[in-house]
Amino acid sequence: MRLAGARLLDDRDYPAVRAALAADPVGSCMVSARVEVAGLDPWRLGGELWAADSRPARYGRLSGLCFAGPNLIPLRGNSSALRSFADRALRRQRACSSLVGPAEQVLGLWGELETEWGPAREVREDQPLLALDRSPLVPADPRVRAVRPDELDRYLPAAVAMFIEEVGVDPRAGDGGASYRARVNELISGGRAFARFEDGEVVFKAEIGAMSADVGQIQGVWVHPDRRSAGLGTAGTAAVVSRLVHGLGRTASLYVNGFNTPALAAYRKIGFRQVGQYATVLF
């Protein structure tokens, strides 16, 4: 029997939401970063938080939790909870660009949505979720630094190249790149974009995307094709880890495709350990 649909959370649920997010600070970083700043108001949050429970759980435990915004992120829930999330999602036209989060929940929810939302452009079932809360085991590249606002135009081509290589689509499509440029500019302005420049060109880049009070998620790691296999990615990522751990007091985290064996080897050399399993469905 299918459930009637998930419940939209509100301020009465805030204690239970915070407890659910705190139970897995690395896995829930993307949602925690939003909730800590915006609370549960959908307009400020940039999306909705859903629960499978039928009533507010101010002091209880949420049996299921899902964020619905630019991405659909199911953080916890059994098969019944996932069916309720699917029911609510299917009441509207799909607006999210991906389904991402803990693999069990993502793949379970996709099983409920695929008939209506499929086929997906790509399903990445194996994405180890890694974390490091201490100094990296390899020396950090001293030439990796925060990108300055006046360097946006020099940084942007590397960001676009990374996005196309990783996601498989050009982020400039649709609006000529205005929204993507604004997002990259926001990261730079916030001191969360890092690069090594050589002769005015980016040869390594990475960013701190979602950042909660406890965890910072590294994203967009990229090395210029002409400089790969030279250790720039390992030393550059170590520099960003050092910034997160020692400069910002956060655990560094990231997730990586399981088939990307060179990246996995580099991250393990830095000292990352696997703390979970993610999956992504790309639309």
mmCIF file of C-alpha atoms in Angstrom:
data_model
loop_
_atom_site.group_PDB
_atom_site.id
_atom_site.type_symbol
_atom_site.label_atom_id
_atom_site.label_comp_id
_atom_site.label_asym_id
_atom_site.label_seq_id
_atom_site.Cartn_x
_atom_site.Cartn_y
_atom_site.Cartn_z
ATOM 1 C CA MET A 1 0.000 0.000 0.000
ATOM 2 C CA ARG A 2 1.484 3.356 -1.012
ATOM 3 C CA LEU A 3 1.623 6.131 1.538
ATOM 4 C CA ALA A 4 -0.171 9.426 1.033
ATOM 5 C CA GLY A 5 3.082 11.331 0.767
ATOM 6 C CA ALA A 6 5.764 12.933 2.854
ATOM 7 C CA ARG A 7 5.129 15.790 5.255
ATOM 8 C CA LEU A 8 6.644 19.235 4.761
ATOM 9 C CA LEU A 9 8.703 20.117 7.820
ATOM 10 C CA ASP A 10 8.437 23.435 9.643
ATOM 11 C CA ASP A 11 9.997 25.174 12.632
ATOM 12 C CA ARG A 12 8.314 22.792 15.080
ATOM 13 C CA ASP A 13 10.511 20.051 13.657
ATOM 14 C CA TYR A 14 13.798 21.931 13.979
ATOM 15 C CA PRO A 15 15.144 20.027 17.040
ATOM 16 C CA ALA A 16 14.460 16.670 15.409
ATOM 17 C CA VAL A 17 16.018 17.806 12.122
ATOM 18 C CA ARG A 18 19.165 19.038 13.850
ATOM 19 C CA ALA A 19 19.454 15.737 15.725
ATOM 20 C CA ALA A 20 19.084 13.764 12.496
ATOM 21 C CA LEU A 21 21.734 15.850 10.727
ATOM 22 C CA ALA A 22 24.125 15.644 13.681
ATOM 23 C CA ALA A 23 23.926 11.850 13.639
ATOM 24 C CA ASP A 24 25.845 11.829 10.331
ATOM 25 C CA PRO A 25 27.657 15.169 9.973
ATOM 26 C CA VAL A 26 29.704 14.118 6.929
ATOM 27 C CA GLY A 27 26.873 12.463 5.030
ATOM 28 C CA SER A 28 24.461 15.315 5.713
ATOM 29 C CA CYS A 29 26.871 18.222 5.102
ATOM 30 C CA MET A 30 25.071 19.532 2.000
ATOM 31 C CA VAL A 31 21.772 19.828 3.873
ATOM 32 C CA SER A 32 23.250 20.903 7.218
ATOM 33 C CA ALA A 33 25.011 23.830 5.559
ATOM 34 C CA ARG A 34 21.646 25.147 4.371
ATOM 35 C CA VAL A 35 19.669 24.456 7.547
ATOM 36 C CA GLU A 36 22.241 26.109 9.821
ATOM 37 C CA VAL A 37 21.935 29.344 7.859
ATOM 38 C CA ALA A 38 18.291 29.342 6.789
ATOM 39 C CA GLY A 39 16.366 27.176 9.240
ATOM 40 C CA LEU A 40 13.455 25.238 7.757
ATOM 41 C CA ASP A 41 11.654 28.029 5.907
ATOM 42 C CA PRO A 42 11.474 26.836 2.265
ATOM 43 C CA TRP A 43 12.009 30.298 0.785
ATOM 44 C CA ARG A 44 15.196 30.929 2.758
ATOM 45 C CA LEU A 45 16.309 27.290 2.538
ATOM 46 C CA GLY A 46 16.094 27.206 -1.230
ATOM 47 C CA GLY A 47 14.015 24.047 -1.068
ATOM 48 C CA GLU A 48 11.874 21.913 1.196
ATOM 49 C CA LEU A 49 12.643 19.377 3.898
ATOM 50 C CA TRP A 50 10.346 16.376 4.011
ATOM 51 C CA ALA A 51 9.745 13.700 6.624
ATOM 52 C CA ALA A 52 7.888 10.436 6.376
ATOM 53 C CA ASP A 53 6.408 10.935 9.834
ATOM 54 C CA SER A 54 2.783 12.009 10.022
ATOM 55 C CA ARG A 55 3.196 14.529 12.841
ATOM 56 C CA PRO A 56 5.836 16.933 14.178
ATOM 57 C CA ALA A 57 8.638 15.159 16.018
ATOM 58 C CA ARG A 58 9.917 17.951 18.204
ATOM 59 C CA TYR A 59 11.607 15.607 20.655
ATOM 60 C CA GLY A 60 11.544 12.383 18.704
ATOM 61 C CA ARG A 61 13.539 10.795 15.946
ATOM 62 C CA LEU A 62 12.679 11.381 12.305
ATOM 63 C CA SER A 63 12.288 8.044 10.567
ATOM 64 C CA GLY A 64 12.966 9.634 7.185
ATOM 65 C CA LEU A 65 14.440 12.905 5.959
ATOM 66 C CA CYS A 66 14.750 14.302 2.429
ATOM 67 C CA PHE A 67 15.745 17.692 0.993
ATOM 68 C CA ALA A 68 14.039 18.774 -2.223
ATOM 69 C CA GLY A 69 15.661 21.712 -3.982
ATOM 70 C CA PRO A 70 18.185 22.089 -6.813
ATOM 71 C CA ASN A 71 19.100 18.502 -5.934
ATOM 72 C CA LEU A 72 16.909 15.850 -4.363
ATOM 73 C CA ILE A 73 18.811 14.525 -1.321
ATOM 74 C CA PRO A 74 17.281 11.639 0.656
ATOM 75 C CA LEU A 75 19.329 11.371 3.840
ATOM 76 C CA ARG A 76 17.565 8.600 5.695
ATOM 77 C CA GLY A 77 14.517 6.399 5.442
ATOM 78 C CA ASN A 78 13.359 2.833 4.906
ATOM 79 C CA SER A 79 11.432 1.637 1.865
ATOM 80 C CA SER A 80 8.135 3.052 3.177
ATOM 81 C CA ALA A 81 9.721 6.453 3.769
ATOM 82 C CA LEU A 82 11.244 6.446 0.301
ATOM 83 C CA ARG A 83 7.857 5.640 -1.229
ATOM 84 C CA SER A 84 6.370 8.620 0.600
ATOM 85 C CA PHE A 85 9.135 10.889 -0.712
ATOM 86 C CA ALA A 86 8.504 9.609 -4.230
ATOM 87 C CA ASP A 87 4.779 10.260 -3.900
ATOM 88 C CA ARG A 88 5.399 13.871 -2.925
ATOM 89 C CA ALA A 89 8.045 14.386 -5.627
ATOM 90 C CA LEU A 90 5.731 13.051 -8.331
ATOM 91 C CA ARG A 91 3.010 15.565 -7.493
ATOM 92 C CA ARG A 92 5.011 18.225 -9.321
ATOM 93 C CA GLN A 93 7.179 18.530 -12.386
ATOM 94 C CA ARG A 94 10.773 17.500 -11.797
ATOM 95 C CA ALA A 95 12.926 20.561 -11.082
ATOM 96 C CA CYS A 96 16.055 18.996 -9.598
ATOM 97 C CA SER A 97 19.166 18.373 -11.701
ATOM 98 C CA SER A 98 20.222 15.280 -9.776
ATOM 99 C CA LEU A 99 19.375 12.822 -7.052
ATOM 100 C CA VAL A 100 22.339 12.540 -4.677
ATOM 101 C CA GLY A 101 23.157 11.298 -1.195
ATOM 102 C CA PRO A 102 23.606 8.051 0.726
ATOM 103 C CA ALA A 103 23.591 5.239 -1.824
ATOM 104 C CA GLU A 104 20.947 3.080 -0.156
ATOM 105 C CA GLN A 105 18.447 5.929 -0.035
ATOM 106 C CA VAL A 106 19.295 7.365 -3.464
ATOM 107 C CA LEU A 107 19.028 4.066 -5.292
ATOM 108 C CA GLY A 108 15.900 3.100 -3.365
ATOM 109 C CA LEU A 109 14.217 6.408 -4.160
ATOM 110 C CA TRP A 110 15.289 6.189 -7.799
ATOM 111 C CA GLY A 111 13.618 2.796 -7.977
ATOM 112 C CA GLU A 112 10.366 4.543 -7.041
ATOM 113 C CA LEU A 113 10.849 7.471 -9.444
ATOM 114 C CA GLU A 114 12.444 5.881 -12.493
ATOM 115 C CA THR A 115 9.199 4.933 -14.221
ATOM 116 C CA GLU A 116 8.068 8.576 -14.279
ATOM 117 C CA TRP A 117 11.376 10.457 -14.300
ATOM 118 C CA GLY A 118 13.575 8.075 -16.277
ATOM 119 C CA PRO A 119 15.632 7.375 -18.112
ATOM 120 C CA ALA A 120 18.463 9.069 -16.251
ATOM 121 C CA ARG A 121 21.367 10.555 -18.161
ATOM 122 C CA GLU A 122 23.687 8.589 -15.878
ATOM 123 C CA VAL A 123 23.486 6.595 -12.641
ATOM 124 C CA ARG A 124 26.638 6.534 -10.517
ATOM 125 C CA GLU A 125 25.999 3.821 -7.963
ATOM 126 C CA ASP A 126 29.452 3.611 -6.383
ATOM 127 C CA GLN A 127 30.794 6.848 -4.882
ATOM 128 C CA PRO A 128 32.864 6.363 -1.724
ATOM 129 C CA LEU A 129 32.315 9.159 0.800
ATOM 130 C CA LEU A 130 35.659 10.118 2.349
ATOM 131 C CA ALA A 131 36.671 12.228 5.347
ATOM 132 C CA LEU A 132 39.820 13.538 7.026
ATOM 133 C CA ASP A 133 39.874 15.443 10.323
ATOM 134 C CA ARG A 134 43.622 15.881 10.809
ATOM 135 C CA SER A 135 46.702 17.020 8.935
ATOM 136 C CA PRO A 136 47.207 15.403 5.531
ATOM 137 C CA LEU A 137 49.865 12.716 5.277
ATOM 138 C CA VAL A 138 51.565 14.408 2.314
ATOM 139 C CA PRO A 139 53.044 17.911 2.061
ATOM 140 C CA ALA A 140 50.618 20.590 0.907
ATOM 141 C CA ASP A 141 51.442 22.519 -2.233
ATOM 142 C CA PRO A 142 52.568 25.967 -1.002
ATOM 143 C CA ARG A 143 51.594 27.542 -4.326
ATOM 144 C CA VAL A 144 47.910 26.629 -3.948
ATOM 145 C CA ARG A 145 46.077 29.658 -2.587
ATOM 146 C CA ALA A 146 42.658 31.260 -2.454
ATOM 147 C CA VAL A 147 41.600 32.754 -5.778
ATOM 148 C CA ARG A 148 41.209 36.540 -5.738
ATOM 149 C CA PRO A 149 38.004 38.188 -7.028
ATOM 150 C CA ASP A 150 39.962 39.905 -9.812
ATOM 151 C CA GLU A 151 41.077 36.459 -11.065
ATOM 152 C CA LEU A 152 37.585 35.242 -11.943
ATOM 153 C CA ASP A 153 38.142 35.390 -15.694
ATOM 154 C CA ARG A 154 41.375 33.405 -15.428
ATOM 155 C CA TYR A 155 39.810 30.839 -13.089
ATOM 156 C CA LEU A 156 36.509 30.350 -14.901
ATOM 157 C CA PRO A 157 37.829 28.371 -17.933
ATOM 158 C CA ALA A 158 39.299 25.751 -15.601
ATOM 159 C CA ALA A 159 36.020 25.561 -13.681
ATOM 160 C CA VAL A 160 34.082 25.065 -16.923
ATOM 161 C CA ALA A 161 36.533 22.395 -18.125
ATOM 162 C CA MET A 162 36.197 20.553 -14.808
ATOM 163 C CA PHE A 163 32.399 20.660 -14.931
ATOM 164 C CA ILE A 164 32.222 19.316 -18.477
ATOM 165 C CA GLU A 165 34.701 16.560 -17.668
ATOM 166 C CA GLU A 166 32.975 15.535 -14.443
ATOM 167 C CA VAL A 167 29.279 16.051 -15.167
ATOM 168 C CA GLY A 168 29.219 15.621 -18.931
ATOM 169 C CA VAL A 169 27.353 18.825 -19.783
ATOM 170 C CA ASP A 170 28.440 22.408 -20.413
ATOM 171 C CA PRO A 171 27.392 24.620 -17.464
ATOM 172 C CA ARG A 172 27.138 27.580 -19.859
ATOM 173 C CA ALA A 173 24.222 26.018 -21.729
ATOM 174 C CA GLY A 174 20.876 27.732 -21.413
ATOM 175 C CA ASP A 175 21.859 31.190 -20.209
ATOM 176 C CA GLY A 176 25.271 31.598 -21.800
ATOM 177 C CA GLY A 177 26.994 30.772 -18.537
ATOM 178 C CA ALA A 178 25.638 33.676 -16.473
ATOM 179 C CA SER A 179 24.348 31.530 -13.589
ATOM 180 C CA TYR A 180 27.463 29.361 -13.473
ATOM 181 C CA ARG A 181 29.713 32.415 -13.545
ATOM 182 C CA ALA A 182 27.727 33.891 -10.650
ATOM 183 C CA ARG A 183 28.097 30.671 -8.654
ATOM 184 C CA VAL A 184 31.861 30.531 -9.243
ATOM 185 C CA ASN A 185 32.148 34.210 -8.355
ATOM 186 C CA GLU A 186 30.268 33.513 -5.122
ATOM 187 C CA LEU A 187 32.769 30.784 -4.189
ATOM 188 C CA ILE A 188 35.710 33.050 -4.956
ATOM 189 C CA SER A 189 34.222 35.950 -2.995
ATOM 190 C CA GLY A 190 33.707 33.623 -0.038
ATOM 191 C CA GLY A 191 37.327 32.503 -0.052
ATOM 192 C CA ARG A 192 36.327 28.967 -0.998
ATOM 193 C CA ALA A 193 37.982 28.588 -4.424
ATOM 194 C CA PHE A 194 41.629 27.551 -4.541
ATOM 195 C CA ALA A 195 44.111 27.254 -7.375
ATOM 196 C CA ARG A 196 47.714 27.026 -8.435
ATOM 197 C CA PHE A 197 48.508 29.460 -11.229
ATOM 198 C CA GLU A 198 51.441 29.089 -13.590
ATOM 199 C CA ASP A 199 52.071 31.815 -16.159
ATOM 200 C CA GLY A 200 48.593 33.133 -15.494
ATOM 201 C CA GLU A 201 46.906 29.785 -16.163
ATOM 202 C CA VAL A 202 45.214 27.463 -13.661
ATOM 203 C CA VAL A 203 47.015 24.121 -13.417
ATOM 204 C CA PHE A 204 45.188 22.913 -10.280
ATOM 205 C CA LYS A 205 41.862 23.938 -8.798
ATOM 206 C CA ALA A 206 39.450 22.852 -6.091
ATOM 207 C CA GLU A 207 36.662 24.423 -4.095
ATOM 208 C CA ILE A 208 34.967 24.082 -0.754
ATOM 209 C CA GLY A 209 31.333 23.695 -1.708
ATOM 210 C CA ALA A 210 28.913 22.948 1.118
ATOM 211 C CA MET A 211 30.288 23.920 4.525
ATOM 212 C CA SER A 212 28.486 23.234 7.775
ATOM 213 C CA ALA A 213 29.655 24.084 11.277
ATOM 214 C CA ASP A 214 31.593 20.809 11.418
ATOM 215 C CA VAL A 215 32.362 19.691 7.853
ATOM 216 C CA GLY A 216 33.556 21.215 4.597
ATOM 217 C CA GLN A 217 32.943 19.326 1.359
ATOM 218 C CA ILE A 218 35.683 19.614 -1.244
ATOM 219 C CA GLN A 219 34.456 19.676 -4.832
ATOM 220 C CA GLY A 220 35.661 20.416 -8.337
ATOM 221 C CA VAL A 221 39.159 18.975 -7.964
ATOM 222 C CA TRP A 222 40.852 19.358 -11.344
ATOM 223 C CA VAL A 223 44.345 19.284 -12.814
ATOM 224 C CA HIS A 224 45.227 20.689 -16.227
ATOM 225 C CA PRO A 225 45.436 17.771 -18.708
ATOM 226 C CA ASP A 226 49.048 18.657 -19.576
ATOM 227 C CA ARG A 227 50.108 18.442 -15.921
ATOM 228 C CA ARG A 228 48.460 15.237 -14.783
ATOM 229 C CA SER A 229 50.399 12.376 -13.162
ATOM 230 C CA ALA A 230 52.835 14.905 -11.696
ATOM 231 C CA GLY A 231 51.423 14.975 -8.149
ATOM 232 C CA LEU A 232 49.695 18.348 -8.460
ATOM 233 C CA GLY A 233 46.293 16.908 -7.557
ATOM 234 C CA THR A 234 47.565 15.188 -4.420
ATOM 235 C CA ALA A 235 49.574 18.128 -3.109
ATOM 236 C CA GLY A 236 46.895 20.635 -4.136
ATOM 237 C CA THR A 237 44.107 18.752 -2.421
ATOM 238 C CA ALA A 238 46.287 18.438 0.682
ATOM 239 C CA ALA A 239 46.543 22.247 0.709
ATOM 240 C CA VAL A 240 42.748 22.582 0.669
ATOM 241 C CA VAL A 241 42.455 19.939 3.417
ATOM 242 C CA SER A 242 44.924 21.901 5.557
ATOM 243 C CA ARG A 243 42.876 25.040 5.040
ATOM 244 C CA LEU A 244 39.705 23.262 6.128
ATOM 245 C CA VAL A 245 41.143 21.395 9.105
ATOM 246 C CA HIS A 246 43.522 23.981 10.517
ATOM 247 C CA GLY A 247 42.233 27.250 9.097
ATOM 248 C CA LEU A 248 38.494 26.663 9.372
ATOM 249 C CA GLY A 249 38.276 23.982 12.064
ATOM 250 C CA ARG A 250 36.263 21.563 9.936
ATOM 251 C CA THR A 251 36.525 17.948 8.910
ATOM 252 C CA ALA A 252 37.386 17.754 5.216
ATOM 253 C CA SER A 253 35.153 15.506 3.130
ATOM 254 C CA LEU A 254 34.513 14.623 -0.491
ATOM 255 C CA TYR A 255 32.942 11.882 -2.559
ATOM 256 C CA VAL A 256 34.453 10.352 -5.668
ATOM 257 C CA ASN A 257 33.388 7.946 -8.374
ATOM 258 C CA GLY A 258 34.461 4.421 -7.534
ATOM 259 C CA PHE A 259 35.787 3.907 -11.050
ATOM 260 C CA ASN A 260 38.201 6.838 -10.651
ATOM 261 C CA THR A 261 41.039 4.739 -9.274
ATOM 262 C CA PRO A 262 43.772 7.401 -9.665
ATOM 263 C CA ALA A 263 41.744 9.899 -7.617
ATOM 264 C CA LEU A 264 40.925 7.306 -4.973
ATOM 265 C CA ALA A 265 44.604 6.394 -4.669
ATOM 266 C CA ALA A 266 45.550 10.069 -4.312
ATOM 267 C CA TYR A 267 42.930 10.730 -1.632
ATOM 268 C CA ARG A 268 43.977 7.680 0.362
ATOM 269 C CA LYS A 269 47.592 8.805 0.132
ATOM 270 C CA ILE A 270 46.528 12.146 1.617
ATOM 271 C CA GLY A 271 44.922 10.273 4.516
ATOM 272 C CA PHE A 272 41.228 10.232 3.672
ATOM 273 C CA ARG A 273 39.237 7.278 5.001
ATOM 274 C CA GLN A 274 35.904 6.022 3.740
ATOM 275 C CA VAL A 275 33.017 6.852 6.070
ATOM 276 C CA GLY A 276 30.049 6.113 3.827
ATOM 277 C CA GLN A 277 28.775 5.401 0.347
ATOM 278 C CA TYR A 278 27.093 7.901 -1.944
ATOM 279 C CA ALA A 279 25.280 7.539 -5.240
ATOM 280 C CA THR A 280 24.178 10.085 -7.830
ATOM 281 C CA VAL A 281 21.490 10.025 -10.505
ATOM 282 C CA LEU A 282 22.110 12.695 -13.154
ATOM 283 C CA PHE A 283 19.261 14.090 -15.250
#
